[in-house]
Amino acid sequence: MTNISGRAKERLLQLMLILEQHRQTGNSGPVTSAQAEQLTGWPRDTIRKDISCLSHSAVMMAAGNSAPGGHTGYDPEILIPLIKNVLGLSSKRKFCVVGLGRLGSAYLNFSPPELAEFELAAGFDTNVNRVEMLRSSSPLYPAYKLAEVISRFTIEIALICVPANAAQATAEKCAAAGIRGILNFAPVALSLPPEVAVRNVYIADELRSLAIKLNGKRYEV
Amino acid sequence: MTNISGRAKERLLQLMLILEQHRQTGNSGPVTSAQAEQLTGWPRDTIRKDISCLSHSAVMMAAGNSAPGGHTGYDPEILIPLIKNVLGLSSKRKFCVVGLGRLGSAYLNFSPPELAEFELAAGFDTNVNRVEMLRSSSPLYPAYKLAEVISRFTIEIALICVPANAAQATAEKCAAAGIRGILNFAPVALSLPPEVAVRNVYIADELRSLAIKLNGKRYEV
């Protein structure tokens, strides 16, 4: 585990998601090198190299054959739990939602099967009425209890769903309380200590990525 | 434009977003090669090569110096509009939101400055009461008008915010009506004709990406 680079980990995660989707869309059986190449868009040697970072014997099992170069494909049933384990996704992690407006409250009762790896431990909002009115299977708290609750329940991840102008201050409070990872839905760049990991989910950025693909198609036709 | 690969386009977009964030966090002046390398995580030669796909004279302007190897840095003020133009993000594109539950309705009145490149042309929901009750600066329609409205206003992009079990059918209707790009917020893999570009925004996948970074830190310390 310790020797896998950050990029290889990101690729293994993507490969795992692709294998899950492959399985979800009704495909069964192993995924060949050629299919893996096509599904991921990466050269098969890169995929093979990434997978070789996983435990040797298990990889041979996943590859369905111990002869190098002659394997029949990667078995999702073996490879998915293997990657999950190596990436540390097997143990549950606690997260909280900060800001329970439309976007934040949408995540209170959102539970696709993949989210089983995570536990919604708390929701916070400055509006006490909102905290009392919203229905949730997890406890909701007024915002002034944020630091206390995060620290008491050792919550590791926070979804920041507050308005843009409150995002930086909220993120700082979360970080000071012990949050180690932030999913930032507010359309601002957060400035935080380097030990706090941040992922930005900007609808505008997603739209732009999509728009580029549309251009590509238009030009390539 | 035609010769820029899909990956180079994705990198140019990322570079543009990073330059925007750099500017947004109060930094002004050019970004050096070393800074660009640090901010993006890519080798400076890759960055230079991607930028060289843009028009030559403009790049020299953006680089602040015409002597190769001796440039003082990339000027965000010049580079951002240049990339935007080359990626085709300068002309407005119409999008719609399909499914106006908590998540979908959150996007009805969401308008960070970057979204100015896109125009929310319509919202749709099967629940007519909801369509009548929700406030929005853009017109909202009952779902049965989806095909007609998308086609009449030549809407190109759809945000699919319907429940998981309705996502595939909804996406198919959108595609048949002329939608060319889909942002899929439903936690299912969509199966669509290859000419329709899809980006999945799965909260579970984002959480997993974040969890991996946390592992990395824990192991690397």
Coordinates of C-alpha atoms in Angstrom, one line a residue:
Chain A
M1 CA 0.0 0.0 0.0
T2 CA 2.6 2.5 1.1
N3 CA 4.4 2.4 -2.3
I4 CA 1.4 3.2 -4.5
S5 CA 1.6 6.7 -5.9
G6 CA -1.2 9.1 -5.6
R7 CA -1.9 8.9 -9.3
A8 CA -1.9 5.1 -9.4
K9 CA -4.4 5.3 -6.5
E10 CA -6.7 7.6 -8.4
R11 CA -6.5 5.3 -11.5
L12 CA -7.2 2.2 -9.4
L13 CA -10.3 4.0 -8.0
Q14 CA -11.4 5.0 -11.5
L15 CA -10.8 1.4 -12.6
M16 CA -12.9 0.1 -9.7
L17 CA -15.8 2.5 -10.5
I18 CA -15.7 1.5 -14.1
L19 CA -15.7 -2.2 -13.2
E20 CA -18.7 -1.5 -10.8
Q21 CA -20.5 0.3 -13.6
H22 CA -19.7 -2.5 -16.0
R23 CA -21.2 -5.0 -13.6
Q24 CA -24.2 -2.7 -12.9
T25 CA -25.1 -2.5 -16.6
G26 CA -25.7 -6.2 -16.6
N27 CA -22.3 -7.5 -17.8
S28 CA -20.8 -10.4 -16.0
G29 CA -17.6 -12.3 -16.3
P30 CA -14.1 -11.0 -16.6
V31 CA -13.0 -7.8 -18.4
T32 CA -10.3 -8.3 -20.9
S33 CA -7.2 -6.1 -21.2
A34 CA -8.6 -4.6 -24.4
Q35 CA -12.0 -3.8 -22.8
A36 CA -10.2 -2.3 -19.8
E37 CA -8.2 -0.1 -22.1
Q38 CA -11.3 1.0 -23.9
L39 CA -13.3 1.6 -20.8
T40 CA -10.6 3.6 -19.0
G41 CA -8.9 5.2 -21.9
W42 CA -5.5 4.3 -20.5
P43 CA -2.9 2.0 -22.1
R44 CA -3.2 -1.6 -21.0
D45 CA 0.4 -1.5 -19.7
T46 CA -0.5 1.3 -17.3
I47 CA -3.5 -0.7 -16.1
R48 CA -1.5 -3.8 -15.7
K49 CA 1.2 -1.9 -13.8
D50 CA -1.3 -0.3 -11.4
I51 CA -2.9 -3.7 -10.7
S52 CA 0.5 -5.2 -10.1
C53 CA 0.7 -2.9 -7.1
L54 CA -2.0 -5.0 -5.5
S55 CA -0.9 -8.3 -3.8
H56 CA 0.7 -10.6 -6.2
S57 CA -1.3 -13.8 -5.6
A58 CA -4.6 -12.0 -5.5
V59 CA -3.8 -10.3 -8.8
M60 CA -3.1 -13.7 -10.4
M61 CA -6.5 -14.9 -9.1
A62 CA -8.2 -11.8 -10.5
A63 CA -6.4 -12.1 -13.8
G64 CA -7.8 -15.7 -14.0
N65 CA -4.5 -17.2 -15.1
S66 CA -1.0 -17.2 -13.7
A67 CA 0.8 -17.1 -17.0
P68 CA 1.9 -13.5 -17.7
G69 CA 0.6 -12.2 -21.1
G70 CA -1.8 -15.1 -21.4
H71 CA -4.5 -14.0 -18.9
T72 CA -8.1 -14.1 -20.0
G73 CA -9.2 -10.9 -18.2
Y74 CA -9.8 -9.2 -14.9
D75 CA -12.6 -10.6 -12.8
P76 CA -14.6 -7.7 -11.3
E77 CA -15.8 -9.9 -8.4
I78 CA -12.2 -10.4 -7.2
L79 CA -10.7 -7.1 -8.3
I80 CA -13.3 -4.7 -6.8
P81 CA -13.0 -5.9 -3.2
L82 CA -9.2 -6.1 -3.7
I83 CA -8.9 -2.5 -4.8
K84 CA -11.3 -1.4 -2.2
N85 CA -9.2 -3.0 0.5
V86 CA -5.9 -1.6 -0.8
L87 CA -7.4 1.9 -1.1
G88 CA -8.7 1.7 2.5
L89 CA -12.3 1.9 1.4
S90 CA -13.3 -1.1 3.4
S91 CA -13.6 0.6 6.8
K92 CA -16.5 3.0 7.4
R93 CA -15.8 6.7 7.6
K94 CA -18.0 9.3 9.2
F95 CA -19.0 12.4 7.4
C96 CA -21.2 15.4 8.1
V97 CA -23.2 17.9 6.0
V98 CA -22.7 21.5 6.8
G99 CA -25.4 23.8 5.5
L100 CA -28.9 22.3 5.1
G101 CA -30.4 24.4 2.3
R102 CA -31.7 22.6 -0.8
L103 CA -28.3 21.2 -1.9
G104 CA -27.2 20.1 1.6
S105 CA -30.5 18.6 2.7
A106 CA -30.6 16.7 -0.6
Y107 CA -27.7 14.7 0.7
L108 CA -29.3 13.9 4.1
N109 CA -31.4 11.1 2.7
F110 CA -29.3 10.1 -0.3
S111 CA -28.2 6.5 0.1
P112 CA -26.9 4.8 -3.0
P113 CA -25.3 1.4 -2.2
E114 CA -21.8 2.8 -2.7
L115 CA -22.5 5.2 0.2
A116 CA -22.6 2.2 2.6
E117 CA -18.9 2.8 3.0
F118 CA -19.6 6.1 4.6
E119 CA -21.8 7.0 7.6
L120 CA -23.7 10.3 7.8
A121 CA -23.0 11.2 11.4
A122 CA -24.4 14.7 11.6
G123 CA -25.9 17.7 9.8
F124 CA -25.5 21.3 10.8
D125 CA -27.3 24.6 10.0
T126 CA -27.3 28.1 11.4
N127 CA -31.1 28.1 11.1
V128 CA -32.4 26.3 14.2
N129 CA -35.9 26.1 12.7
R130 CA -34.6 24.2 9.7
V131 CA -32.6 21.8 12.0
E132 CA -35.9 21.1 13.8
M133 CA -38.1 20.7 10.8
L134 CA -35.9 18.6 8.5
R135 CA -36.3 14.8 8.6
S136 CA -33.2 12.8 8.6
S137 CA -32.1 9.4 9.8
S138 CA -29.0 11.1 11.3
P139 CA -29.0 13.7 14.1
L140 CA -29.1 17.4 13.0
Y141 CA -27.5 20.2 15.1
P142 CA -27.5 24.0 15.2
A143 CA -24.2 25.3 13.7
Y144 CA -22.8 26.5 17.0
K145 CA -22.4 22.8 18.0
L146 CA -20.2 22.0 15.0
A147 CA -16.8 21.8 16.7
E148 CA -18.1 19.9 19.7
V149 CA -19.9 17.3 17.6
I150 CA -17.2 16.8 15.0
S151 CA -14.6 16.2 17.7
R152 CA -16.8 14.0 19.9
F153 CA -17.8 11.7 17.1
T154 CA -14.4 11.9 15.3
I155 CA -16.1 12.9 12.0
E156 CA -13.4 12.9 9.3
I157 CA -15.2 14.4 6.2
A158 CA -17.4 17.4 5.8
L159 CA -19.6 18.3 2.9
I160 CA -19.6 22.1 2.7
C161 CA -23.0 23.2 1.3
V162 CA -23.2 26.7 2.8
P163 CA -23.5 29.9 0.7
A164 CA -20.3 31.1 -1.1
N165 CA -19.7 33.9 1.3
A166 CA -19.7 31.6 4.4
A167 CA -17.7 28.8 2.9
Q168 CA -14.2 29.8 3.9
A169 CA -15.1 30.5 7.6
T170 CA -17.1 27.3 7.8
A171 CA -14.3 25.2 6.3
E172 CA -11.8 26.7 8.7
K173 CA -14.0 25.8 11.7
C174 CA -14.4 22.3 10.4
A175 CA -10.6 21.9 9.9
A176 CA -9.9 23.3 13.4
A177 CA -12.4 20.8 14.8
G178 CA -10.6 17.8 13.2
I179 CA -12.1 17.4 9.8
R180 CA -9.4 15.9 7.4
G181 CA -11.3 16.0 4.1
I182 CA -13.7 18.5 2.6
L183 CA -16.1 18.2 -0.3
N184 CA -16.7 21.8 -1.2
F185 CA -19.9 22.5 -3.1
A186 CA -19.7 26.3 -2.7
P187 CA -18.4 28.0 -5.8
V188 CA -15.3 29.5 -4.1
A189 CA -11.7 28.3 -3.8
L190 CA -11.0 27.4 -0.2
S191 CA -7.7 28.2 1.4
L192 CA -6.9 25.6 4.1
P193 CA -3.8 24.0 5.8
P194 CA -2.2 21.5 3.5
E195 CA -3.1 18.6 5.7
V196 CA -6.8 19.0 4.9
A197 CA -7.7 17.4 1.6
V198 CA -10.3 19.3 -0.5
R199 CA -12.3 18.2 -3.5
N200 CA -14.4 20.9 -5.3
V201 CA -17.7 19.9 -6.8
Y202 CA -18.5 22.9 -8.9
I203 CA -21.5 22.6 -11.2
A204 CA -20.0 25.2 -13.4
D205 CA -16.8 23.2 -13.9
E206 CA -18.8 20.1 -14.7
L207 CA -20.8 22.0 -17.3
R208 CA -17.6 23.3 -18.8
S209 CA -16.0 19.8 -19.0
L210 CA -19.2 18.7 -20.7
A211 CA -19.2 21.7 -23.1
I212 CA -15.6 20.8 -24.2
K213 CA -16.7 17.3 -25.1
L214 CA -19.5 18.7 -27.2
N215 CA -17.1 21.0 -29.0
G216 CA -14.8 18.1 -29.6
K217 CA -17.6 16.1 -31.2
R218 CA -18.8 19.0 -33.3
Y219 CA -15.3 19.5 -34.6
E220 CA -14.4 15.8 -35.1
V221 CA -17.5 14.9 -37.1
Chain B
M1 CA -8.4 23.8 -32.4
T2 CA -9.1 20.7 -34.4
N3 CA -5.7 19.3 -33.6
I4 CA -5.9 19.5 -29.8
S5 CA -6.4 16.1 -28.3
G6 CA -9.2 15.4 -25.8
R7 CA -6.7 15.0 -23.0
A8 CA -4.9 18.2 -23.8
K9 CA -8.3 20.0 -23.8
E10 CA -9.1 18.5 -20.3
R11 CA -5.7 19.7 -19.1
L12 CA -6.2 23.2 -20.6
L13 CA -9.6 23.4 -18.8
Q14 CA -8.0 22.3 -15.5
L15 CA -5.2 24.8 -16.0
M16 CA -7.8 27.5 -16.7
L17 CA -9.8 26.6 -13.5
I18 CA -6.5 26.7 -11.5
L19 CA -5.6 30.1 -12.9
E20 CA -9.1 31.4 -12.1
Q21 CA -8.8 30.1 -8.5
H22 CA -5.3 31.5 -8.2
R23 CA -6.6 34.9 -9.2
Q24 CA -9.7 34.5 -7.0
T25 CA -7.6 33.9 -3.9
G26 CA -6.1 37.3 -4.3
N27 CA -3.0 36.5 -6.3
S28 CA -2.2 38.8 -9.2
G29 CA 0.5 38.9 -11.8
P30 CA 1.9 36.0 -13.9
V31 CA 2.1 32.4 -12.8
T32 CA 5.7 30.9 -13.2
S33 CA 6.3 27.6 -14.8
A34 CA 7.3 26.2 -11.4
Q35 CA 4.1 27.5 -9.9
A36 CA 2.0 26.1 -12.7
E37 CA 3.8 22.7 -12.2
Q38 CA 3.0 22.8 -8.5
L39 CA -0.6 23.9 -8.9
T40 CA -1.5 21.4 -11.6
G41 CA 0.8 18.5 -10.6
W42 CA 1.9 18.1 -14.2
P43 CA 5.4 18.4 -15.6
R44 CA 6.1 21.9 -16.9
D45 CA 6.9 20.5 -20.4
T46 CA 3.4 19.1 -20.6
I47 CA 1.9 22.5 -19.6
R48 CA 4.1 24.3 -22.1
K49 CA 3.2 21.8 -24.8
D50 CA -0.6 22.2 -24.1
I51 CA -0.3 25.9 -24.2
S52 CA 1.6 25.8 -27.4
C53 CA -1.6 24.4 -29.0
L54 CA -3.1 27.8 -28.6
S55 CA -2.3 30.5 -31.1
H56 CA 1.4 31.2 -31.2
S57 CA 1.4 35.0 -31.0
A58 CA -1.1 35.0 -28.2
V59 CA 0.9 32.5 -26.2
M60 CA 4.0 34.6 -26.5
M61 CA 2.0 37.5 -25.1
A62 CA 0.6 35.3 -22.3
A63 CA 4.1 34.1 -21.5
G64 CA 5.2 37.7 -21.2
N65 CA 8.3 37.2 -23.2
S66 CA 9.1 35.9 -26.7
A67 CA 12.4 34.2 -25.8
P68 CA 11.7 30.4 -25.4
G69 CA 13.0 29.2 -22.0
G70 CA 13.4 32.7 -20.7
H71 CA 9.7 33.6 -20.1
T72 CA 8.7 35.1 -16.8
G73 CA 5.4 33.3 -16.4
Y74 CA 1.9 32.8 -17.7
D75 CA -0.4 35.8 -17.4
P76 CA -3.9 34.7 -16.2
E77 CA -5.5 37.8 -17.6
I78 CA -4.4 36.8 -21.1
L79 CA -4.3 33.0 -20.8
I80 CA -7.8 32.5 -19.3
P81 CA -9.8 34.2 -22.2
L82 CA -7.5 32.5 -24.7
I83 CA -8.2 29.0 -23.3
K84 CA -11.9 29.8 -23.0
N85 CA -12.0 30.8 -26.6
V86 CA -10.0 27.8 -27.9
L87 CA -12.2 25.4 -25.9
G88 CA -15.3 27.0 -27.2
L89 CA -16.5 28.3 -23.8
S90 CA -17.0 31.8 -25.1
S91 CA -20.5 31.3 -26.6
K92 CA -23.5 30.7 -24.3
R93 CA -25.0 27.2 -24.2
K94 CA -28.5 26.4 -23.0
F95 CA -29.1 23.8 -20.3
C96 CA -32.1 22.5 -18.5
V97 CA -32.7 20.8 -15.1
V98 CA -34.8 17.6 -15.2
G99 CA -36.2 16.6 -11.8
L100 CA -36.9 19.5 -9.4
G101 CA -36.6 17.7 -6.0
R102 CA -34.1 19.1 -3.5
L103 CA -31.0 18.5 -5.6
G104 CA -32.5 19.7 -8.9
S105 CA -34.2 22.7 -7.5
A106 CA -31.0 23.7 -5.8
Y107 CA -29.6 24.3 -9.2
L108 CA -32.5 26.5 -10.4
N109 CA -31.2 29.6 -8.6
F110 CA -27.5 28.8 -8.4
S111 CA -25.5 31.4 -10.3
P112 CA -21.8 31.6 -9.6
P113 CA -20.0 34.0 -12.1
E114 CA -18.6 31.0 -14.1
L115 CA -22.1 29.9 -14.9
A116 CA -22.5 33.1 -17.0
E117 CA -21.2 30.9 -19.8
F118 CA -24.4 28.9 -19.6
E119 CA -28.1 29.8 -19.7
L120 CA -30.7 27.9 -17.7
A121 CA -33.4 27.6 -20.3
A122 CA -35.9 25.3 -18.6
G123 CA -36.7 23.1 -15.6
F124 CA -38.9 20.0 -15.7
D125 CA -40.7 17.9 -13.2
T126 CA -43.5 15.2 -13.3
N127 CA -45.1 16.9 -10.3
V128 CA -47.2 19.8 -11.7
N129 CA -47.7 21.3 -8.2
R130 CA -44.0 21.5 -7.8
V131 CA -43.6 23.2 -11.1
E132 CA -46.2 25.8 -10.1
M133 CA -44.9 26.4 -6.6
L134 CA -41.1 26.7 -7.2
R135 CA -39.6 30.1 -7.9
S136 CA -37.2 30.4 -10.7
S137 CA -35.9 33.1 -13.1
S138 CA -36.3 30.5 -15.9
P139 CA -39.5 28.9 -17.0
L140 CA -40.5 25.6 -15.5
Y141 CA -42.6 22.9 -17.3
P142 CA -44.4 19.7 -16.5
A143 CA -42.3 16.7 -17.6
Y144 CA -44.6 15.8 -20.6
K145 CA -43.4 18.9 -22.3
L146 CA -39.8 17.9 -22.1
A147 CA -39.2 16.9 -25.8
E148 CA -41.1 19.8 -27.2
V149 CA -39.3 22.4 -25.1
I150 CA -35.8 21.0 -25.6
S151 CA -36.3 20.9 -29.3
R152 CA -38.0 24.3 -29.6
F153 CA -35.3 26.1 -27.7
T154 CA -32.4 23.9 -28.9
I155 CA -31.3 23.1 -25.4
E156 CA -27.9 21.2 -25.5
I157 CA -27.2 20.1 -22.0
A158 CA -29.4 18.4 -19.4
L159 CA -28.8 18.0 -15.6
I160 CA -30.5 14.7 -14.7
C161 CA -31.7 15.0 -11.1
V162 CA -34.5 12.5 -11.0
P163 CA -34.6 9.4 -8.7
A164 CA -32.2 6.5 -9.7
N165 CA -35.0 4.3 -11.1
A166 CA -36.2 7.0 -13.5
A167 CA -32.8 8.2 -14.7
Q168 CA -32.3 5.9 -17.7
A169 CA -35.7 6.5 -19.2
T170 CA -35.4 10.3 -18.6
A171 CA -31.9 10.4 -20.2
E172 CA -33.2 8.5 -23.3
K173 CA -36.0 11.0 -23.7
C174 CA -33.6 13.9 -23.4
A175 CA -31.2 12.3 -26.0
A176 CA -34.1 11.7 -28.4
A177 CA -35.2 15.3 -28.1
G178 CA -31.7 16.6 -29.1
I179 CA -29.7 16.9 -25.8
R180 CA -26.0 16.4 -26.6
G181 CA -24.6 16.4 -23.1
I182 CA -25.8 15.1 -19.8
L183 CA -24.7 15.8 -16.2
N184 CA -26.0 12.7 -14.4
F185 CA -26.6 13.2 -10.7
A186 CA -28.5 10.0 -10.3
P187 CA -26.4 7.1 -8.8
V188 CA -26.7 4.8 -11.8
A189 CA -24.6 4.3 -14.9
L190 CA -26.5 5.5 -18.0
S191 CA -26.5 3.6 -21.2
L192 CA -26.8 6.1 -24.1
P193 CA -25.8 6.4 -27.8
P194 CA -22.1 7.3 -28.1
E195 CA -22.9 10.8 -29.6
V196 CA -24.3 11.9 -26.2
A197 CA -21.6 13.0 -23.8
V198 CA -22.2 12.0 -20.2
R199 CA -20.5 13.2 -17.0
N200 CA -21.5 11.5 -13.7
V201 CA -21.5 13.5 -10.5
Y202 CA -21.8 10.9 -7.8
I203 CA -21.4 12.0 -4.3
A204 CA -20.3 8.5 -3.4
D205 CA -17.4 8.6 -5.9
E206 CA -16.4 12.0 -4.7
L207 CA -16.3 10.8 -1.1
R208 CA -14.2 7.8 -2.2
S209 CA -11.7 10.0 -3.9
L210 CA -11.4 12.1 -0.8
A211 CA -11.1 9.0 1.4
I212 CA -8.2 7.8 -0.7
K213 CA -6.4 11.1 -0.1
L214 CA -6.9 10.7 3.6
N215 CA -5.5 7.2 3.5
G216 CA -2.5 8.5 1.6
K217 CA -1.8 11.1 4.2
R218 CA -2.2 8.7 7.0
Y219 CA 0.2 6.3 5.4
E220 CA 2.7 8.9 4.3
V221 CA 3.1 10.7 7.6

